[in-house]
Tab-separated table of C-alpha atoms in Angstrom:
chain	number	residue	atom	x	y	z
A	512	MET	CA	-3.877	-1.738	-19.631
A	513	ASP	CA	-6.732	-2.486	-21.457
A	514	GLU	CA	-8.829	0.396	-22.878
A	515	ALA	CA	-11.613	-0.053	-20.332
A	516	VAL	CA	-8.878	0.685	-17.575
A	517	GLY	CA	-7.539	3.896	-19.527
A	518	THR	CA	-7.741	7.313	-18.578
A	519	ILE	CA	-11.131	8.678	-18.153
A	520	ASP	CA	-12.514	11.142	-20.994
A	521	PRO	CA	-13.655	14.134	-18.938
A	522	GLU	CA	-16.342	14.690	-21.591
A	523	ALA	CA	-17.622	11.081	-21.172
A	524	ASN	CA	-18.377	11.483	-17.522
A	525	ASP	CA	-20.470	14.435	-16.766
A	526	PRO	CA	-20.636	14.978	-12.955
A	527	GLU	CA	-24.220	16.127	-13.156
A	528	SER	CA	-25.267	12.969	-15.040
A	529	GLY	CA	-27.428	10.438	-13.353
A	530	ASP	CA	-25.856	7.330	-11.915
A	531	SER	CA	-26.003	4.457	-14.655
A	532	ALA	CA	-25.858	1.906	-11.745
A	533	THR	CA	-28.423	3.094	-9.415
A	534	GLY	CA	-30.462	5.796	-11.075
A	535	GLU	CA	-29.435	8.219	-8.507
A	536	ARG	CA	-28.382	11.696	-9.353
A	537	ARG	CA	-25.000	12.937	-8.005
A	538	THR	CA	-23.578	16.452	-7.340
A	539	SER	CA	-20.115	17.668	-7.822
A	540	ASP	CA	-20.529	20.142	-4.825
A	541	PRO	CA	-18.382	19.080	-2.122
A	542	ARG	CA	-20.583	20.739	0.586
A	543	ALA	CA	-23.509	18.724	-0.438
A	544	ASP	CA	-21.343	15.459	0.038
A	545	GLY	CA	-20.125	16.190	3.455
A	546	GLY	CA	-17.548	18.859	2.334
A	547	PRO	CA	-16.170	21.481	4.437
A	548	SER	CA	-18.097	23.626	6.639
A	549	ALA	CA	-17.851	26.272	9.363
A	550	ASP	CA	-17.637	23.530	11.836
A	551	ASP	CA	-15.082	21.012	10.102
A	552	GLY	CA	-12.314	23.548	9.465
A	553	PRO	CA	-10.856	25.354	6.585
A	554	SER	CA	-12.330	25.468	3.225
A	555	ALA	CA	-11.303	23.457	0.131
A	556	ASP	CA	-9.486	26.494	-1.212
A	557	THR	CA	-7.066	26.446	1.768
A	558	GLY	CA	-6.133	22.677	1.231
A	559	ASP	CA	-3.280	21.250	-0.751
A	560	VAL	CA	-4.575	18.367	-2.262
A	561	GLY	CA	-5.760	20.101	-5.455
A	562	GLY	CA	-3.633	23.380	-4.829
A	563	GLU	CA	0.164	23.763	-4.735
A	564	ARG	CA	2.074	20.491	-4.999
A	565	GLU	CA	3.637	19.391	-1.532
A	566	GLY	CA	6.738	17.405	-1.414
A	567	PRO	CA	7.624	14.635	1.156
A	568	SER	CA	7.928	15.605	4.499
A	569	PRO	CA	11.349	15.515	6.480
A	570	ARG	CA	10.088	12.483	8.196
A	571	GLU	CA	9.266	10.801	4.921
A	572	LEU	CA	12.504	11.594	3.393
A	573	ILE	CA	14.512	10.162	6.311
A	574	GLY	CA	12.317	7.021	5.709
A	575	ALA	CA	13.084	6.897	2.060
A	576	VAL	CA	16.799	7.391	2.813
A	577	LEU	CA	16.644	3.976	5.153
A	578	LEU	CA	14.758	2.238	2.739
A	579	ALA	CA	17.100	3.183	-0.012
A	580	ALA	CA	19.931	1.501	1.714
A	581	ILE	CA	18.235	-1.777	1.540
A	582	PRO	CA	18.662	-2.269	-2.309
A	583	ALA	CA	22.051	-0.511	-2.455
A	584	THR	CA	23.585	-2.711	0.312
A	585	LEU	CA	21.686	-6.037	-0.827
A	586	VAL	CA	23.946	-5.552	-4.072
A	587	ALA	CA	27.030	-3.876	-2.451
A	588	VAL	CA	27.554	-6.503	0.123
A	589	PRO	CA	27.940	-9.644	-1.961
A	590	ALA	CA	29.832	-7.502	-4.764
A	591	LEU	CA	32.278	-6.601	-2.036
A	592	ILE	CA	32.675	-9.975	-0.923
A	593	LEU	CA	33.071	-11.381	-4.509
A	594	SER	CA	35.767	-8.523	-5.261
A	595	TRP	CA	37.899	-9.635	-2.265
A	596	PHE	CA	38.244	-13.075	-4.077
A	597	VAL	CA	38.740	-11.691	-7.741
A	598	ASP	CA	41.026	-8.846	-6.438
A	599	VAL	CA	39.116	-5.917	-7.834
A	600	SER	CA	39.453	-2.514	-5.959
A	601	ALA	CA	36.474	-2.131	-3.476
A	602	ALA	CA	36.661	1.690	-4.441
A	603	ILE	CA	35.417	0.832	-7.764
A	604	VAL	CA	33.036	-1.747	-6.721
A	605	LEU	CA	31.274	0.012	-3.947
A	606	PRO	CA	29.835	3.042	-5.959
A	607	VAL	CA	28.883	0.907	-9.005
A	608	SER	CA	26.964	-1.939	-6.790
A	609	VAL	CA	25.074	1.046	-5.018
A	610	ILE	CA	24.038	2.819	-8.345
A	611	VAL	CA	22.910	-0.924	-9.702
A	612	GLY	CA	21.062	-1.524	-6.463
A	613	LEU	CA	19.262	2.014	-6.512
A	614	VAL	CA	18.642	2.019	-10.166
A	615	GLY	CA	17.310	-1.769	-10.445
A	616	SER	CA	14.944	-1.083	-7.681
A	617	TYR	CA	13.727	2.125	-9.207
A	618	ALA	CA	13.158	0.178	-12.642
A	619	ILE	CA	11.627	-3.054	-11.021
A	620	GLY	CA	9.216	-1.147	-8.864
A	621	PRO	CA	6.637	-0.027	-11.295
A	622	THR	CA	6.913	-3.165	-12.899
A	623	VAL	CA	6.012	-5.181	-9.526
A	624	VAL	CA	3.001	-3.085	-9.240
A	625	ASP	CA	1.699	-3.229	-12.591
A	626	ARG	CA	1.806	-6.991	-12.586
A	627	SER	CA	0.164	-6.933	-9.006
A	628	ILE	CA	-2.537	-4.852	-10.426
A	629	SER	CA	-3.137	-6.893	-13.468
A	630	ARG	CA	-3.837	-9.991	-11.390
A	631	MET	CA	-6.873	-8.451	-9.875
A	632	ASP	CA	-9.590	-8.954	-12.325
A	633	PRO	CA	-10.658	-5.691	-13.866
A	634	ILE	CA	-14.723	-5.188	-14.131
A	635	ASN	CA	-16.853	-3.451	-16.919
A	636	GLY	CA	-20.302	-2.461	-17.036
A	637	ASN	CA	-22.346	-0.331	-14.803
A	638	ARG	CA	-20.791	-0.615	-11.669
A	639	SER	CA	-17.403	0.144	-13.273
A	640	ASP	CA	-18.839	3.224	-15.001
A	641	HIS	CA	-20.457	4.405	-11.641
A	642	LEU	CA	-17.207	4.434	-9.708
A	643	ARG	CA	-15.344	6.044	-12.387
A	644	GLU	CA	-17.878	8.752	-12.765
A	645	ARG	CA	-17.740	9.014	-8.645
A	646	VAL	CA	-13.937	9.587	-8.654
A	647	THR	CA	-14.269	12.158	-11.772
A	648	ASP	CA	-16.676	14.140	-9.591
A	649	VAL	CA	-14.400	13.771	-6.610
A	650	ALA	CA	-11.458	14.903	-8.814
A	651	ARG	CA	-13.349	17.815	-10.653
A	652	SER	CA	-14.863	19.249	-7.471
A	653	ASN	CA	-11.329	19.710	-5.678
A	654	GLY	CA	-9.477	20.945	-8.704
A	655	ILE	CA	-7.391	17.785	-9.417
A	656	THR	CA	-6.435	16.157	-12.560
A	657	VAL	CA	-8.909	13.318	-13.197
A	658	PRO	CA	-6.631	10.202	-12.642
A	659	THR	CA	-6.614	6.965	-14.650
A	660	VAL	CA	-8.928	4.513	-12.949
A	661	ARG	CA	-8.906	0.691	-12.767
A	662	VAL	CA	-12.082	-0.827	-11.059
A	663	VAL	CA	-11.136	-4.520	-9.859
A	664	GLN	CA	-13.259	-7.361	-8.866
A	665	ARG	CA	-12.248	-7.353	-5.151
A	666	SER	CA	-14.195	-7.131	-1.768
A	667	ALA	CA	-11.522	-4.983	0.196
A	668	VAL	CA	-12.745	-1.611	1.417
A	669	THR	CA	-9.682	0.591	0.472
A	670	VAL	CA	-8.137	2.540	-2.549
A	671	GLY	CA	-4.659	2.088	-3.928
A	672	VAL	CA	-2.735	4.610	-5.683
A	673	ALA	CA	-0.305	3.275	-8.246
A	674	ALA	CA	2.527	5.579	-9.220
A	675	THR	CA	3.582	4.223	-12.485
A	676	ARG	CA	6.152	6.298	-14.880
A	677	GLU	CA	3.522	8.211	-16.471
A	678	LYS	CA	0.772	9.260	-13.925
A	679	ALA	CA	-0.945	8.074	-10.803
A	680	MET	CA	-3.577	5.405	-11.233
A	681	LEU	CA	-6.292	4.663	-8.691
A	682	VAL	CA	-7.095	0.735	-8.104
A	683	VAL	CA	-10.782	1.055	-6.942
A	684	PRO	CA	-12.342	-2.295	-5.657
A	685	ALA	CA	-15.933	-2.678	-6.969
A	686	ARG	CA	-17.199	-3.153	-3.114
A	687	LEU	CA	-16.706	0.671	-2.777
A	688	VAL	CA	-19.938	1.322	-4.744
A	689	GLU	CA	-21.667	0.840	-1.359
A	690	LEU	CA	-20.084	3.693	0.014
A	691	ASP	CA	-21.807	6.910	0.553
A	692	ASP	CA	-20.466	10.152	-1.205
A	693	ARG	CA	-18.537	11.436	2.044
A	694	THR	CA	-16.671	8.298	2.807
A	695	PHE	CA	-16.015	7.698	-0.560
A	696	GLU	CA	-14.590	11.142	-1.387
A	697	ALA	CA	-12.457	11.283	1.782
A	698	MET	CA	-10.750	8.051	0.432
A	699	VAL	CA	-9.982	8.983	-3.058
A	700	LEU	CA	-8.869	12.293	-1.747
A	701	HIS	CA	-6.388	10.361	0.455
A	702	ALA	CA	-5.029	8.247	-2.351
A	703	LEU	CA	-4.693	11.407	-4.615
A	704	SER	CA	-2.823	13.512	-1.822
A	705	ARG	CA	-0.370	10.433	-1.491
A	706	ALA	CA	0.116	10.567	-5.299
A	707	ASP	CA	0.556	14.566	-5.445
A	708	SER	CA	3.135	14.337	-2.609
A	709	HIS	CA	5.327	12.009	-4.522
A	710	ASN	CA	5.149	9.581	-1.435
A	711	ALA	CA	3.544	6.755	-3.688
A	712	ARG	CA	6.203	7.095	-6.252
A	713	LEU	CA	8.815	6.797	-3.500
A	714	THR	CA	7.359	3.891	-2.044
A	715	THR	CA	7.243	2.047	-5.428
A	716	ALA	CA	10.812	2.710	-6.066
A	717	PHE	CA	11.968	0.819	-3.158
A	718	LEU	CA	9.038	-1.845	-3.183
A	719	PRO	CA	11.150	-4.813	-4.744
A	720	ALA	CA	13.768	-4.702	-1.866
A	721	MET	CA	11.075	-4.128	0.628
A	722	LEU	CA	9.145	-7.255	-0.476
A	723	LEU	CA	12.471	-9.248	-0.600
A	724	VAL	CA	13.335	-8.629	2.932
A	725	GLU	CA	9.647	-9.133	4.064
A	726	ALA	CA	9.636	-12.542	2.210
A	727	VAL	CA	12.882	-13.833	3.863
A	728	GLN	CA	11.679	-12.482	7.397
A	729	LEU	CA	8.543	-14.477	7.033
A	730	PHE	CA	10.274	-17.531	5.552
A	731	GLY	CA	12.725	-17.241	8.593
A	732	ASP	CA	9.575	-16.937	11.121
A	733	THR	CA	8.017	-19.979	9.417
A	734	LEU	CA	10.969	-22.226	10.063
A	735	VAL	CA	11.354	-21.019	13.692
A	736	SER	CA	7.952	-21.491	14.566
A	737	HIS	CA	7.540	-25.039	12.898
A	738	ARG	CA	6.363	-27.730	15.081
A	739	PRO	CA	6.064	-31.359	14.534
A	740	SER	CA	2.563	-32.539	14.271
A	741	SER	CA	1.165	-35.089	17.171
A	742	ASP	CA	-2.028	-35.731	14.950
A	743	SER	CA	-1.803	-38.938	13.349
A	744	ASP	CA	-4.879	-38.175	11.548
A	745	ARG	CA	-3.071	-35.551	9.650
A	746	PRO	CA	-0.950	-36.576	6.396
A	747	ARG	CA	2.538	-37.096	6.979
A	748	ALA	CA	4.898	-34.450	5.592
A	749	PHE	CA	7.616	-35.078	3.225
A	750	GLY	CA	10.637	-36.999	4.754
A	751	ALA	CA	8.271	-38.464	7.661
A	752	ASP	CA	8.751	-42.116	8.789
A	753	LYS	CA	5.764	-44.408	8.939
A	754	ASP	CA	5.497	-43.853	12.677
A	755	GLY	CA	4.965	-40.310	12.216
A	756	SER	CA	8.370	-39.091	13.241
A	757	ARG	CA	10.216	-36.881	10.826
A	758	SER	CA	13.618	-37.465	9.477
A	759	VAL	CA	14.569	-33.612	9.885
A	760	PRO	CA	14.400	-32.867	13.578
A	761	TRP	CA	12.661	-29.765	15.086
A	762	ALA	CA	16.048	-28.427	15.810
A	763	ALA	CA	17.280	-28.053	12.446
A	764	TYR	CA	14.193	-26.087	11.367
A	765	ALA	CA	14.741	-23.743	14.378
A	766	LEU	CA	18.744	-23.430	13.523
A	767	ALA	CA	18.041	-22.641	9.890
A	768	GLY	CA	15.328	-20.333	10.701
A	769	GLY	CA	17.330	-18.460	13.519
A	770	THR	CA	20.337	-18.328	10.996
A	771	LEU	CA	18.188	-16.697	8.148
A	772	LEU	CA	16.600	-14.134	10.806
A	773	VAL	CA	20.065	-13.075	12.171
A	774	ALA	CA	21.440	-12.642	8.884
A	775	ILE	CA	18.536	-10.658	7.492
A	776	ALA	CA	18.417	-8.588	10.665
A	777	PRO	CA	20.430	-5.420	9.473
A	778	TRP	CA	17.902	-5.064	6.517
A	779	TRP	CA	15.013	-5.879	8.500
A	780	LEU	CA	15.681	-2.971	10.957
A	781	LEU	CA	16.219	-0.780	7.966
A	782	LEU	CA	12.770	-1.947	6.680
A	783	THR	CA	10.868	-1.336	9.732
A	784	ALA	CA	12.166	1.985	10.499
A	785	GLY	CA	11.681	3.111	6.899
A	786	ASP	CA	8.359	1.607	6.428
A	787	ARG	CA	7.165	3.503	9.452
A	788	LEU	CA	8.570	6.932	8.559
A	789	LEU	CA	7.830	6.758	4.812
A	790	VAL	CA	4.746	4.666	4.308
A	791	GLY	CA	3.145	5.279	7.895
A	792	GLY	CA	4.425	8.942	7.742
A	793	GLY	CA	2.683	9.277	4.256
A	794	ARG	CA	-0.425	7.842	5.141
A	795	MET	CA	-0.608	10.375	8.036
A	796	SER	CA	0.561	13.286	5.896
A	797	ALA	CA	-2.502	12.560	3.520
A	798	ASP	CA	-4.594	12.256	6.526
A	799	ARG	CA	-3.684	15.943	7.478
A	800	ALA	CA	-4.296	16.892	3.774
A	801	VAL	CA	-7.656	15.644	3.728
A	802	ALA	CA	-8.695	17.165	7.237
A	803	ARG	CA	-7.612	20.567	6.013
A	804	LEU	CA	-10.388	20.036	3.296
A	805	GLY	CA	-12.837	19.689	6.268
A	806	ARG	CA	-13.279	15.673	5.724
A	807	ALA	CA	-11.735	14.409	9.056
A	808	ASP	CA	-14.783	12.783	10.132
A	809	ALA	CA	-15.412	11.379	6.696
A	810	LEU	CA	-12.016	9.847	6.498
A	811	ALA	CA	-12.180	8.476	9.919
A	812	GLU	CA	-15.526	6.597	9.127
A	813	ALA	CA	-13.928	5.262	5.944
A	814	LEU	CA	-10.915	4.007	7.998
A	815	GLU	CA	-13.177	2.174	10.438
A	816	TYR	CA	-15.367	0.641	7.867
A	817	GLY	CA	-12.277	-0.366	5.881
A	818	ARG	CA	-10.824	-1.979	9.203
A	819	ASP	CA	-13.782	-3.712	10.221
A	820	ALA	CA	-15.154	-4.885	6.945
A	821	SER	CA	-14.234	-8.493	5.855
A	822	GLY	CA	-12.310	-8.760	2.377
A	823	HIS	CA	-8.862	-8.506	3.446
A	824	ARG	CA	-7.701	-11.634	1.644
A	825	GLY	CA	-9.166	-9.930	-1.669
A	826	TRP	CA	-6.152	-7.124	-1.561
A	827	ALA	CA	-2.927	-7.703	-3.424
A	828	PHE	CA	-0.326	-7.791	-0.836
A	829	GLU	CA	2.283	-6.095	-2.966
A	830	ILE	CA	0.447	-2.773	-3.234
A	831	ASP	CA	-0.595	-2.748	0.335
A	832	ARG	CA	1.856	-0.040	1.119
A	833	LEU	CA	0.163	1.911	-1.435
A	834	ALA	CA	-3.505	1.555	-0.031
A	835	VAL	CA	-5.372	4.123	2.090
A	836	VAL	CA	-6.197	1.148	4.372
A	837	PRO	CA	-3.779	-1.317	5.155
A	838	MET	CA	-4.868	-4.891	4.254
A	839	GLY	CA	-1.823	-6.701	5.318
A	840	GLU	CA	-2.399	-10.060	7.602
A	841	MET	CA	-0.951	-10.174	11.017
A	842	ALA	CA	1.942	-12.289	9.776
A	843	SER	CA	3.045	-9.630	7.193
A	844	ARG	CA	2.508	-6.835	9.647
A	845	ARG	CA	4.935	-8.265	12.094
A	846	ALA	CA	7.506	-8.888	9.298
A	847	ARG	CA	7.293	-5.036	8.529
A	848	GLY	CA	7.303	-4.059	12.272
A	849	THR	CA	3.904	-2.498	12.214
A	850	SER	CA	0.591	-3.408	13.490
A	851	ARG	CA	-3.308	-2.231	13.572
A	852	GLY	CA	-2.118	0.230	16.263
A	853	GLU	CA	-1.241	2.640	13.489
A	854	LEU	CA	-4.791	2.626	12.083
A	855	ARG	CA	-6.118	3.222	15.623
A	856	ILE	CA	-3.768	6.300	16.068
A	857	ARG	CA	-4.910	7.571	12.550
A	858	ILE	CA	-8.593	7.473	13.555
A	859	ALA	CA	-8.081	9.029	16.899
A	860	ARG	CA	-6.216	11.797	15.542
A	861	LEU	CA	-8.875	12.522	12.868
A	862	ARG	CA	-11.685	12.398	15.533
A	863	SER	CA	-10.078	14.610	17.781
A	864	LYS	CA	-9.646	17.538	14.941
A	865	ARG	CA	-5.660	17.553	15.698
A	866	PRO	CA	-4.361	15.243	12.870
A	867	ALA	CA	-0.836	16.999	13.032
């Protein structure tokens, strides 16, 4: 990362200083920005975001086990088939291939996240400094270590938490400069809570295998849903005759796609179950942590705004599972076995003051 994206120097960002972008003065008092009150629930001192570190919940651990089976079996199955031909003992091949799959996924995961983030253009200047200062204010006022912050030129309304090998890093789109203090603080606290519970690190470790299964599933869906074009004005596809008929019949596409979907089905089932338990469960656990700090209403508003705002295409799909508000398109959500219903449930629980 370049120096502009490095760790914030606490001395260089005084939370009582003026806003370099708007000239407004901000305060580090959480109650002044819609923080906990007698009506909102427990005070910030009883929350766990900035207090004692919480580990993953049992639900998240079950999801992690299911997701861990994906890279392990993706390597083990072809290795066992190969060992049958070369006459090598399966008792040796199986444990070695499982270890290779798990270690390989753990090693590649942070690299996938880093490259995904590096493709999102960083910005510098007043807006970048302003957002970094606001993140510093949120972290300090809640007793959290100030994270590394990367401000990117994207229009998505969400915050990503990238768990690298060293520490957590927040990916903040420039559009978040328009959020008020309450909703901005709730989003940042949510991202920091996932990092503090190691949920983001577990998700990052299994991300390469998850993306591979998702890509194969999407490709199979594309082949199955392929239809010949009856519009003569459209350009002829590769392999089409002059009269517009295709040299490859539709049935061949459907057969190839169906075969691919059947072959990937065991891993897809692991992906959908593990994604709901680890990723979805991690988001809901972070919802509860933020609600315990008295920011339930503010977080619900942030989720609604992120859901309804435009800019979904401006977010990197590789780190969508690490975002506060998921930005994946419907095709990707179907491949993961999820939908917009998850976000509606999260908002409803936050609104009902019963996020558990």
